[in-house]
Amino acid sequence: MRAGADARPRTAGHSARPPRPSAATVHEHITDAVKTPDLIRLTDDVVLARFETMKVYAALGAVRSLLRRGRVVPGQTLVDSSSGIYALALAMACHRYGLRCHIVASTTVDATMRAQLEILGATVDAMPPSQSLRLDQELRVRHVRRLLAERPDFHWMRQYHDGVHHEGYREFAELLTESLPEGPLTVVGAVGTGASTGGLARALRESGRSVRLVGIQPFGSVTFGSERFEDPEAIIAGIGSSIPFGNVRHELYDTVHWLDFRHAMAGAVGLLREHAVFAGLSTGAAHLTASWEAAREPGRLHLVLGADTGHRYAERVFARHAEALDPAGLRPRTIASTAELRPPWSVMEWAGRAAPEAARTTEGAGSTEPATTVEGEVPSPVTTVELLP
């Protein structure tokens, strides 16, 4: 029988008795509701922070900071390129604070997402279909630069490089401090732009908690040195990048896992089958990784970052659930250096190493101004490696 095929509970402490009701919070704006995660105990040692969209923390924190510093003013237009999730988060933040929003949208932005953006008041420039994700990103960046040349009053958010996007995760850290028991914590999440995992780990460590940070990467990402590989089915947006991200602070990471599409799919389908949680592929990859990590350190609490729901992957992943591998039989290859890296799943103790040469950028995570390269141009915001949808 496949793991999770039976109906028995998979976690400790299940009870048929419903929990006692508590008072619900009346929020002043939808962003307050959306950014608050559901904290779900998966096992004694694993808790999932499941978001509708975690990037609301990044967008809200960035917009508030920019307004507070006078970097932007109400009524000004904020612009960025996006494959969808950050675009919606930014549009909601602009809606809340009286700012205009302009999105240069990837071809991956579907009609439903575009309709939401437009109703929220954002203007959207959709890029034409491209032969590759890299070309799609390059076209978007060129278009953003043309807009900035024509409209210098626009503010380029630069979600991949501007360290202001780390700031919102301090609020998330405060919520976790109030909600989770004291003691050592392992945070497990997809690296992506570096803002969520890095911003959260820094804030928790500064509060005095012992935190081990476990990052997840796709094969093909330059961020942690897997760019020489290709994953034919890689379709999860935002987990890695084909060019350097200024917001990734490599020295914050203790361990790195590299997973292919099939393993992320196994984690996502397994999460739904075993715990009834419908979440995206990056969450599936984090769930699979955290399960393995928790088995190695029983008694230590592990927090899984569930960045978004599974709706974007309904057809390409969840409709194919019969093909999913059994998570119980999956194990990573333990390596000592990236030279030993091999698909489909590898793990390495990163131990705070510096960025690989190909992942280094002139734009530091603390920067809030566009840095320049030796040629004098602003470096392009990254091309995301769309691992696993």
XYZ file of C-alpha atoms in Angstrom:
389
model
C 0.000 0.000 0.000
C 1.269 3.441 -0.881
C 2.216 5.800 1.943
C -0.861 7.711 3.028
C -3.310 5.509 1.115
C -5.127 4.503 4.302
C -7.268 6.836 6.365
C -5.387 6.563 9.674
C -4.080 9.771 11.282
C -0.407 10.458 10.568
C 0.397 12.786 13.462
C 0.507 12.507 17.212
C -2.171 13.956 19.443
C -5.198 13.583 17.138
C -8.548 13.878 18.844
C -12.118 13.578 17.636
C -13.031 16.450 19.941
C -13.142 19.831 18.126
C -10.843 22.588 19.440
C -12.342 25.269 21.626
C -13.292 28.322 19.563
C -11.247 31.471 19.979
C -12.009 35.040 19.039
C -11.297 35.869 15.403
C -9.349 38.976 14.465
C -11.112 41.643 12.416
C -8.451 42.865 9.995
C -8.195 46.406 8.648
C -7.064 45.219 5.199
C -6.899 41.912 3.338
C -3.080 41.988 3.414
C -3.161 41.470 7.186
C -5.253 38.338 6.753
C -3.292 36.965 3.798
C 0.121 37.394 5.387
C -0.835 35.503 8.538
C 0.060 31.823 8.066
C -1.783 28.781 9.321
C 0.527 26.907 11.700
C -0.138 23.189 11.315
C 1.558 20.411 13.271
C 2.528 17.654 10.840
C 4.394 15.488 13.369
C 5.744 15.919 16.887
C 8.885 17.526 15.414
C 7.546 19.288 12.295
C 5.260 22.331 12.028
C 4.124 23.813 8.714
C 3.633 27.564 8.254
C 1.203 27.482 5.362
C 0.563 30.743 3.498
C -1.825 31.824 0.800
C 1.126 33.859 -0.425
C 4.185 34.432 1.757
C 5.449 37.276 -0.465
C 2.908 39.625 1.081
C 5.385 39.900 3.980
C 8.128 40.967 1.556
C 5.970 43.425 -0.373
C 4.296 44.968 2.682
C 7.545 45.291 4.588
C 9.280 46.873 1.611
C 6.492 49.353 0.861
C 6.169 50.416 4.502
C 9.914 50.920 4.808
C 10.142 52.914 1.577
C 7.254 55.161 2.644
C 8.714 55.653 6.116
C 12.085 56.677 4.675
C 10.547 58.966 2.089
C 11.951 56.888 -0.751
C 8.454 56.744 -2.235
C 5.377 58.885 -1.603
C 1.631 58.174 -1.836
C 0.443 58.315 -5.415
C 3.814 57.271 -6.847
C 4.065 54.269 -9.181
C 6.006 51.175 -8.110
C 7.175 48.921 -10.912
C 8.695 45.463 -11.099
C 8.767 42.403 -13.295
C 7.136 39.249 -11.950
C 5.942 35.769 -12.807
C 2.821 36.384 -10.717
C 2.961 35.846 -6.955
C 5.081 38.885 -6.063
C 3.039 40.932 -8.544
C -0.169 40.199 -6.648
C 1.481 40.881 -3.270
C 2.846 44.216 -4.505
C -0.506 45.187 -6.025
C -2.239 44.508 -2.704
C 0.364 46.517 -0.783
C -0.059 49.437 -3.215
C -3.840 49.175 -2.880
C -3.480 49.482 0.895
C -1.115 52.463 0.925
C -2.427 54.573 -1.936
C 0.348 53.813 -4.428
C 0.127 52.963 -8.088
C 1.462 49.629 -9.330
C 2.821 48.683 -12.725
C 3.724 45.061 -13.482
C 5.786 43.782 -16.386
C 4.310 40.329 -16.476
C 5.850 37.030 -17.469
C 4.048 34.825 -19.936
C 3.351 32.580 -16.913
C 0.866 35.162 -15.571
C -2.512 33.670 -16.482
C -5.834 35.383 -17.153
C -7.062 34.903 -13.584
C -3.986 36.549 -12.106
C -4.075 39.385 -14.638
C -7.733 40.075 -13.876
C -6.957 40.350 -10.152
C -4.090 42.744 -10.818
C -6.172 44.981 -13.070
C -9.143 45.120 -10.686
C -6.733 46.077 -7.893
C -5.719 49.045 -10.044
C -2.412 47.767 -11.344
C -1.448 48.323 -14.945
C 0.042 45.298 -16.657
C 2.389 44.981 -19.600
C 2.389 41.346 -20.717
C 5.454 40.108 -22.527
C 5.047 38.044 -25.715
C 5.665 34.281 -25.577
C 9.356 33.353 -25.340
C 11.358 30.249 -26.213
C 12.826 30.055 -22.720
C 12.322 31.352 -19.189
C 15.639 33.164 -19.420
C 14.612 35.041 -22.554
C 11.247 35.841 -20.966
C 13.006 37.442 -17.971
C 15.481 39.351 -20.148
C 12.644 40.808 -22.209
C 10.878 41.908 -19.024
C 13.991 43.575 -17.629
C 14.612 45.476 -20.850
C 11.018 46.657 -20.777
C 11.336 47.842 -17.153
C 14.439 49.845 -18.090
C 12.609 51.458 -21.007
C 9.789 52.431 -18.655
C 12.256 53.947 -16.167
C 13.938 55.945 -18.936
C 10.555 57.330 -19.976
C 9.184 57.752 -16.446
C 11.969 58.560 -13.953
C 9.287 59.105 -11.290
C 8.628 55.337 -11.262
C 10.291 53.407 -8.424
C 11.801 50.041 -9.401
C 11.197 47.624 -6.519
C 13.946 45.144 -7.532
C 12.634 42.297 -5.417
C 15.675 40.151 -6.227
C 18.318 42.672 -5.155
C 16.940 45.286 -2.780
C 17.476 44.239 0.846
C 14.372 46.167 1.888
C 12.460 42.966 1.078
C 14.031 41.224 4.090
C 12.412 43.630 6.536
C 8.845 42.304 6.486
C 9.959 38.915 7.781
C 10.803 40.415 11.184
C 7.081 40.538 11.831
C 6.808 36.860 10.908
C 9.660 36.090 13.304
C 7.789 37.867 16.110
C 4.665 35.796 15.378
C 6.681 32.577 15.536
C 8.318 33.611 18.801
C 4.870 34.027 20.331
C 3.425 30.847 18.774
C 6.158 28.206 18.971
C 7.744 26.775 22.123
C 11.144 28.086 23.128
C 14.234 26.142 22.147
C 16.339 25.331 19.082
C 14.590 25.556 15.723
C 15.392 24.356 12.211
C 13.845 26.479 9.437
C 13.357 24.651 6.119
C 12.387 26.553 2.975
C 13.087 27.266 -0.679
C 15.806 29.908 -1.128
C 14.382 31.823 -4.099
C 15.272 35.491 -3.745
C 16.738 34.804 -0.304
C 14.402 37.249 1.451
C 12.066 34.811 3.218
C 14.533 32.246 4.551
C 17.342 34.735 5.119
C 15.179 37.491 6.575
C 13.390 35.097 8.911
C 16.550 33.333 10.131
C 18.348 36.625 10.800
C 15.433 38.026 12.799
C 15.028 34.860 14.866
C 18.754 34.654 15.588
C 18.859 38.297 16.612
C 16.080 37.562 19.106
C 18.369 35.024 20.765
C 16.914 31.775 19.405
C 19.247 29.045 18.137
C 18.267 28.602 14.480
C 19.570 26.180 11.883
C 18.716 27.285 8.339
C 18.112 24.661 5.646
C 17.741 26.005 2.100
C 16.246 24.231 -0.919
C 17.433 24.654 -4.496
C 16.537 23.269 -7.921
C 19.078 21.733 -10.241
C 20.049 24.396 -12.778
C 20.259 27.286 -10.299
C 23.438 29.355 -10.078
C 22.674 30.431 -6.498
C 24.316 27.448 -4.807
C 26.329 26.042 -7.696
C 24.048 23.628 -9.570
C 23.948 25.557 -12.857
C 25.663 22.769 -14.841
C 22.583 20.546 -14.484
C 19.230 20.610 -16.216
C 15.887 19.325 -15.001
C 13.660 18.745 -18.048
C 10.493 19.047 -15.982
C 11.607 22.012 -13.884
C 8.688 24.390 -13.610
C 8.512 25.793 -10.032
C 8.999 29.542 -10.227
C 11.207 31.396 -7.846
C 13.137 28.627 -6.044
C 16.414 29.332 -7.817
C 17.978 31.585 -10.427
C 20.125 31.471 -13.513
C 21.953 34.705 -12.548
C 23.003 36.063 -9.122
C 20.478 37.383 -6.598
C 21.717 40.221 -4.424
C 19.269 39.286 -1.668
C 20.723 35.832 -1.028
C 23.014 35.874 2.022
C 24.906 32.595 1.611
C 26.598 32.842 4.990
C 23.224 32.417 6.733
C 22.661 28.856 5.474
C 23.743 25.791 7.428
C 22.528 23.099 5.017
C 21.445 23.063 1.366
C 19.308 20.452 -0.410
C 18.988 20.221 -4.199
C 15.856 18.426 -5.454
C 14.474 17.662 -8.883
C 10.866 17.977 -10.023
C 9.908 14.396 -9.219
C 11.011 14.700 -5.614
C 9.215 18.017 -5.092
C 6.105 16.471 -6.633
C 6.373 13.520 -4.243
C 6.555 15.928 -1.306
C 3.578 18.008 -2.461
C 1.332 15.031 -3.215
C 2.444 13.356 0.017
C 1.574 16.479 2.019
C -1.947 16.482 0.604
C -2.393 12.735 0.988
C -1.070 12.476 4.534
C -2.109 15.823 6.033
C -4.859 17.168 3.714
C -2.742 20.271 2.996
C -2.951 21.569 -0.581
C 0.246 23.552 -1.134
C 2.687 24.448 -3.900
C 5.735 22.573 -5.099
C 8.242 24.575 -3.120
C 6.258 23.575 -0.034
C 6.327 19.965 -1.206
C 10.105 20.101 -1.549
C 10.392 21.635 1.938
C 8.060 19.003 3.408
C 10.108 16.138 1.986
C 13.343 17.759 3.139
C 12.057 18.518 6.647
C 10.834 14.947 7.076
C 14.343 13.659 6.376
C 15.986 16.321 8.536
C 13.629 15.665 11.477
C 14.360 11.928 11.363
C 18.039 12.776 11.852
C 17.362 15.082 14.816
C 14.405 13.734 16.808
C 13.203 16.095 19.479
C 14.246 19.251 17.628
C 11.440 21.406 16.198
C 11.479 21.879 12.396
C 9.495 24.669 10.701
C 8.462 24.150 7.059
C 7.835 27.331 5.040
C 4.799 26.777 2.821
C 5.013 29.750 0.488
C 1.737 29.367 -1.417
C -1.202 27.118 -2.216
C -1.276 24.369 -4.828
C -3.698 25.991 -7.244
C -1.048 26.945 -9.811
C 0.010 23.304 -9.993
C -3.385 21.614 -10.116
C -3.159 20.369 -13.692
C 0.579 19.873 -14.100
C 1.207 18.162 -10.753
C -1.798 17.179 -8.674
C -3.801 15.790 -11.591
C -0.825 13.442 -12.098
C -0.843 12.218 -8.488
C -0.823 8.558 -9.564
C 2.704 9.146 -10.928
C 4.047 10.536 -7.641
C 6.927 8.700 -5.973
C 6.420 7.310 -2.477
C 8.193 9.769 -0.121
C 8.950 6.972 2.340
C 11.469 5.446 -0.066
C 13.332 8.663 -0.980
C 16.733 9.590 0.426
C 19.273 12.291 -0.540
C 22.870 11.733 -1.559
C 25.138 13.304 1.072
C 27.989 15.287 -0.483
C 30.977 17.223 0.836
C 31.298 19.745 -2.018
C 29.308 20.946 -5.017
C 31.739 19.018 -7.242
C 29.978 15.871 -5.990
C 26.505 17.254 -6.693
C 24.198 14.835 -8.536
C 20.449 14.677 -9.290
C 17.854 13.779 -8.228
C 18.437 14.781 -4.568
C 21.658 15.872 -2.888
C 22.373 17.424 0.505
C 25.441 19.295 1.741
C 26.423 20.986 4.974
C 26.916 24.499 3.649
C 28.135 25.729 7.045
C 27.992 29.437 6.190
C 30.251 29.260 3.117
C 30.522 32.279 0.857
C 28.652 32.454 -2.430
C 30.059 30.397 -5.319
C 31.928 32.524 -7.834
C 29.111 32.410 -10.395
C 26.569 33.513 -7.773
C 28.426 36.622 -6.623
C 26.969 40.009 -7.367
C 27.922 43.617 -6.723
C 24.508 44.147 -5.143
C 24.578 43.378 -1.418
C 21.546 42.274 0.540
C 21.588 45.511 2.520
C 21.463 47.710 -0.546
C 18.462 49.920 -1.162
C 19.946 51.704 -4.162
C 20.728 50.224 -7.593
C 24.367 49.167 -7.662
C 26.355 49.388 -10.865
C 28.576 46.907 -12.605
C 32.003 47.759 -13.981
C 30.296 48.570 -17.239
C 28.162 51.109 -15.389
C 24.833 49.384 -15.902
C 22.368 48.277 -13.262
C 22.569 44.465 -13.078
C 19.507 42.686 -14.411
C 16.991 41.322 -11.934
C 17.312 37.588 -12.132
C 15.944 35.006 -14.422
C 14.201 32.513 -12.214
C 14.797 28.809 -12.653
C 11.260 27.463 -12.672
C 11.815 24.198 -10.829
C 8.991 21.825 -10.526
C 5.377 22.981 -11.210
